[in-house]
Short mmCIF file of C-alpha atoms and ligand atoms in Angstrom, two decimals:
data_model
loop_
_atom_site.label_atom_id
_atom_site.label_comp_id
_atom_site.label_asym_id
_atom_site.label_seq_id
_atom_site.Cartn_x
_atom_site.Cartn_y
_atom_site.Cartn_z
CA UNK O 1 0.00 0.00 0.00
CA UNK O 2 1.57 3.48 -1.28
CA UNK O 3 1.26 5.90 1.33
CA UNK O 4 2.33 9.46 -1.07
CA UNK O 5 -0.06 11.92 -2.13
CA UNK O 6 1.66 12.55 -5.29
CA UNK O 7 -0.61 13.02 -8.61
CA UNK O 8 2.02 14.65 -10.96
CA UNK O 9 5.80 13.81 -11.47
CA UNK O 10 8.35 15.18 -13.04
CA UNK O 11 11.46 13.27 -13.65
CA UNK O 12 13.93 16.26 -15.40
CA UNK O 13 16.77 13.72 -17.12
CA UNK O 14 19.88 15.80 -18.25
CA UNK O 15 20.26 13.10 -20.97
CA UNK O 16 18.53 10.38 -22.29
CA UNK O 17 18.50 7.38 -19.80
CA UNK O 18 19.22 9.28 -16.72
CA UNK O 19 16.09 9.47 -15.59
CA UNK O 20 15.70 5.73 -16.02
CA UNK O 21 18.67 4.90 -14.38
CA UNK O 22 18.34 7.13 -11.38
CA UNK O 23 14.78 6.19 -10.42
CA UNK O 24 13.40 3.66 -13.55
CA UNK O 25 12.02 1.33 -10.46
CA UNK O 26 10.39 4.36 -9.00
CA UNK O 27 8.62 5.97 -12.28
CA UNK O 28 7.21 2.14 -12.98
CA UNK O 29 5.61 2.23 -9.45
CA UNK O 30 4.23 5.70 -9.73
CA UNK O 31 2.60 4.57 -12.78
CA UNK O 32 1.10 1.63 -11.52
CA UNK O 33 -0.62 3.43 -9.01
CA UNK O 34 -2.31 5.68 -11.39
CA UNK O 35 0.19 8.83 -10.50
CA UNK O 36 0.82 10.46 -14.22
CA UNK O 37 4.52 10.86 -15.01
CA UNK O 38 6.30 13.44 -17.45
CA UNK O 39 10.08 12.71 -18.21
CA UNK O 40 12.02 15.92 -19.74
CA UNK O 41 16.18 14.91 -21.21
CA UNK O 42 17.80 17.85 -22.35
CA UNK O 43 19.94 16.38 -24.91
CA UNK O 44 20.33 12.88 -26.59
CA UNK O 45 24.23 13.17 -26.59
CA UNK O 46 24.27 13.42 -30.34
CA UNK O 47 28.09 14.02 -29.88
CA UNK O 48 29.34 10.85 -28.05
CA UNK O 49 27.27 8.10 -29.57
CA UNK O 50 29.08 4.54 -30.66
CA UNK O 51 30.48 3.92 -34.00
CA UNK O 52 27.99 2.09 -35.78
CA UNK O 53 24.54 3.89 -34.41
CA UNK O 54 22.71 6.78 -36.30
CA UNK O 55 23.11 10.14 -34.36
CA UNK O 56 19.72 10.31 -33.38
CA UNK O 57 19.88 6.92 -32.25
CA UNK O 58 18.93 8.15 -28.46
CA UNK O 59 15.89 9.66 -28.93
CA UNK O 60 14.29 6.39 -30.82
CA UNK O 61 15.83 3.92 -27.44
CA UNK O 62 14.50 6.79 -24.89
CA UNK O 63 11.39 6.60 -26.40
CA UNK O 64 11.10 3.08 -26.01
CA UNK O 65 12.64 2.33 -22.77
CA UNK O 66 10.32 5.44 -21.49
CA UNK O 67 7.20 3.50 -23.50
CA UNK O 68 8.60 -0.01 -21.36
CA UNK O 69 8.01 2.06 -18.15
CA UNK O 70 4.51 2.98 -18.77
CA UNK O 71 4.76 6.98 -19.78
CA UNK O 72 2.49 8.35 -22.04
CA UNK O 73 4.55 9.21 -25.46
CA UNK O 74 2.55 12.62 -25.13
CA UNK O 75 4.40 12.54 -21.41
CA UNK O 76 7.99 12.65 -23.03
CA UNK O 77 9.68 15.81 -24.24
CA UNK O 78 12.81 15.99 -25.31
CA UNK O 79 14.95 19.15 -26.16
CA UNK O 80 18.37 19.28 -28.13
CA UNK O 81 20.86 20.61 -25.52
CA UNK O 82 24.52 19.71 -26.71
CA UNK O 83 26.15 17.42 -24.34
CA UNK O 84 28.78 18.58 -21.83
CA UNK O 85 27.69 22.44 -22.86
CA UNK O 86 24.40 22.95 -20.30
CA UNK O 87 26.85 25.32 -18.29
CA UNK O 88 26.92 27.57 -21.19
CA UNK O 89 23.08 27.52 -21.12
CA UNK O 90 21.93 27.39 -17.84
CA UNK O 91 19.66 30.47 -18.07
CA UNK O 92 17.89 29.08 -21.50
CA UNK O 93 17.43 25.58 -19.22
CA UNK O 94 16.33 27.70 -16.44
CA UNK O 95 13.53 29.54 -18.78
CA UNK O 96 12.55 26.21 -19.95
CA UNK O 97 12.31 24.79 -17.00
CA UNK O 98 10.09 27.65 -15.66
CA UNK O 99 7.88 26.80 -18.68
CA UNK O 100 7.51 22.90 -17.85
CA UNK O 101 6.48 24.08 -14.13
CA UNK O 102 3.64 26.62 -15.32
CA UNK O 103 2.63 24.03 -18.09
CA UNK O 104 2.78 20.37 -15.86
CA UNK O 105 2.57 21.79 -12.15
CA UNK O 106 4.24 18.94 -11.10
CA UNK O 107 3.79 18.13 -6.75
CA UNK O 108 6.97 15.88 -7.25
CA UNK O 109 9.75 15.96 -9.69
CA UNK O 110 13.24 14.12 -9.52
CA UNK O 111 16.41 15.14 -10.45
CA UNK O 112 20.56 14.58 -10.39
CA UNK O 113 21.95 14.42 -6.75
CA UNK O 114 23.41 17.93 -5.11
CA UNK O 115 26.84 16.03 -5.57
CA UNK O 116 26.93 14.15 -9.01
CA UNK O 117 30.15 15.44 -10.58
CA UNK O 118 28.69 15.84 -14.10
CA UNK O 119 28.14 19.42 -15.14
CA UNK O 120 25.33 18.32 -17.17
CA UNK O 121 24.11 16.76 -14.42
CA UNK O 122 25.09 19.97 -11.77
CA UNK O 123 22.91 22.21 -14.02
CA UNK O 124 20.06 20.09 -13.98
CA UNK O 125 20.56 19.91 -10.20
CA UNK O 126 20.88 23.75 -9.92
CA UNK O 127 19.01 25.22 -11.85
CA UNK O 128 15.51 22.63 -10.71
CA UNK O 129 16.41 23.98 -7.39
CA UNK O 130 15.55 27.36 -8.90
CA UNK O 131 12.64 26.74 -10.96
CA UNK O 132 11.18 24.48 -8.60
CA UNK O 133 11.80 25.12 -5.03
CA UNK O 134 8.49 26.74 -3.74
CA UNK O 135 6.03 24.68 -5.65
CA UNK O 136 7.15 21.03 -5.41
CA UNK O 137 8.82 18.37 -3.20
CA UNK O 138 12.66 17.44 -4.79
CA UNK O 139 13.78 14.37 -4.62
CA UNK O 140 17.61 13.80 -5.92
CA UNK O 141 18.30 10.46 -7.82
CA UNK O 142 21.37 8.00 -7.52
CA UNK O 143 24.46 7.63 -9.93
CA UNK O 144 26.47 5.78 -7.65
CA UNK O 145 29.42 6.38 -10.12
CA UNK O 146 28.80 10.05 -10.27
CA UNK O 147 28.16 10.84 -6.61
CA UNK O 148 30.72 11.52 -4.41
CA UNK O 149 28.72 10.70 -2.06
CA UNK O 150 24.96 10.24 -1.59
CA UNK O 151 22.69 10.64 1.01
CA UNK O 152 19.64 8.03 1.58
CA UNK O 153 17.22 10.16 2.92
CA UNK O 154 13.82 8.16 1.18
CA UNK O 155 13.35 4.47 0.69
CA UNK O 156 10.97 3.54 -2.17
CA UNK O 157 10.10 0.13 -1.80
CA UNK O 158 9.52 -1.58 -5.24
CA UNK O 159 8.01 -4.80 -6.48
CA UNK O 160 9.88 -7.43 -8.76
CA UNK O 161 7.66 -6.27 -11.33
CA UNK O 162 9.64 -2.48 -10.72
CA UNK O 163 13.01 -4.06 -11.26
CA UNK O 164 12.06 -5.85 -13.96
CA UNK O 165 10.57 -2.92 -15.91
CA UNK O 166 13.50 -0.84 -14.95
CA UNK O 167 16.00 -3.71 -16.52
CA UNK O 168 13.86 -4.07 -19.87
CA UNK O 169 13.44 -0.42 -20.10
CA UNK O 170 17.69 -0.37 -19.73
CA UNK O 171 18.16 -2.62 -22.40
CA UNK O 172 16.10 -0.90 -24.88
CA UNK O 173 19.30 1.18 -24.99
CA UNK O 174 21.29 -0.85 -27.13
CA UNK O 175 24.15 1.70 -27.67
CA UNK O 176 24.91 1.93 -24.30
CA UNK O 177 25.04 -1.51 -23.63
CA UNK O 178 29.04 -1.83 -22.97
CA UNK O 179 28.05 0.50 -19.88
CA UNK O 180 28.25 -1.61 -16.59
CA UNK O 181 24.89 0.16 -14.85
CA UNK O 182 22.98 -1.14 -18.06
CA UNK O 183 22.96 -4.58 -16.40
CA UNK O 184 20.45 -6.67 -15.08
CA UNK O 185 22.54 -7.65 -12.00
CA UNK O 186 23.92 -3.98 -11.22
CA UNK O 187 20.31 -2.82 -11.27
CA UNK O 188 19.00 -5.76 -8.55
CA UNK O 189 22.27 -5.69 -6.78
CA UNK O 190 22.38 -1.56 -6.49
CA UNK O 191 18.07 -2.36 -5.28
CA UNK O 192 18.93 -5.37 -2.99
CA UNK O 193 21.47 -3.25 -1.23
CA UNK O 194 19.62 -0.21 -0.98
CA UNK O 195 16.24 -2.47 0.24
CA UNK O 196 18.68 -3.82 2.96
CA UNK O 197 18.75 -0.70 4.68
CA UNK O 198 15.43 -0.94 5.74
CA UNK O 199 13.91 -4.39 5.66
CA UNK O 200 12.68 -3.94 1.77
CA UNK O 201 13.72 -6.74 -0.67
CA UNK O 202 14.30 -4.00 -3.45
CA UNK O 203 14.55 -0.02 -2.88
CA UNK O 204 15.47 2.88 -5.08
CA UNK O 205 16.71 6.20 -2.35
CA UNK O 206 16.99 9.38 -3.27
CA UNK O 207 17.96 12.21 -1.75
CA UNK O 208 15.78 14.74 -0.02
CA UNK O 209 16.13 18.48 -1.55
CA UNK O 210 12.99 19.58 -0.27
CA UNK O 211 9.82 18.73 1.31
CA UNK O 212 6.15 20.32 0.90
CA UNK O 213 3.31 18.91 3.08
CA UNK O 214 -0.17 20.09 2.31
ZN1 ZN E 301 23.84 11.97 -18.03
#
């Protein structure tokens, strides 16, 4: 039994598959229990995809992983951001975001930990702190790899079913499949661990930014 209140979310993914990876488990619960989900990336990395794969190849294996999870296609925008340049465009991301908020009024939205090293992923962070901070509740998603460290301030308990969505929505991403946190048993093991800390078989955590109760 869910005990949120939440009706809108807002996962804001600096690039395709973030979102999924930081909290796939979690938008596949939501979405079960009837919440409706939007998921924003800002770019589709056109400039660091595998020989071999079309350019555009991102936005076809977001849309289907995204599609795996359970969000509406209508639910998915994605804008064209250049990858490893947000810091030159933080205000333009800012305004956007702004826009998204008016437009979705999300009560929830999840984003990049306050101490992933990325600067795509800092921006994101930063600049959702801005747009966002006196309408909704923050939560920051996981990137083990990218946090230098990471604070486990809420448990969402998830279902097999979760897990597996979240692993079938990871391999729609065939060009990122040489990327260890693609992996069916980096996924359970990162969920197993994280349940552990509180009696759940499989948890997702996230980080608290900021907390409205109505
Ligand atoms: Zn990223």
């Amino acid at each position: 039994m869910s005990q949120h209140c939440y009706k809108r979310i807002l996962v804001l993914s600096p690039h395709t598959d973030d979102g999924e990876i930081g909290a796939g488990g979690a938008i596949a619960k939501f979405i079960s229990e009837g919440v409706e989900v939007y998921y924003v990336a800002f770019s589709s990395c056109e400039d660091s995809i595998p020989v071999g794969f079309s350019k555009d190849i991102l936005k076809f294996e977001c849309k289907e992983a995204t599609r795996i999870l359970g969000i509406k296609p209508e639910n998915l925008i994605l804008f064209d951001y250049e990858v490893r340049t947000f810091p030159e465009h933080r205000q333009e991301i800012l305004d956007d975001m702004v826009k998204l908020n008016k437009r979705i009024n999300p009560d929830l939205i999840l984003i990049p930990s306050s101490n992933d090293t990325h600067q795509d992923h800092q921006v994101i962070n930063r600049e959702a702190l801005r747009a966002f901070k006196k309408t909704s509740t923050i939560w920051g998603y996981e990137h083990p790899w990218n946090n230098l460290t990471f604070t486990t301030d809420v448990f969402l308990k998830l279902d097999d079913i979760h897990i597996m969505k979240k692993v079938n929505a990871l391999e729609a991403y065939n060009s990122q499949d040489y990327r260890t946190y693609f992996d069916e048993y980096y996924i359970k093991a990162l969920s197993y661990t994280r349940g552990s800390q509180v009696d759940f078989k499989y948890a997702e955590t996230f980080e608290l930014l900021r907390l409205l109760v109505l």
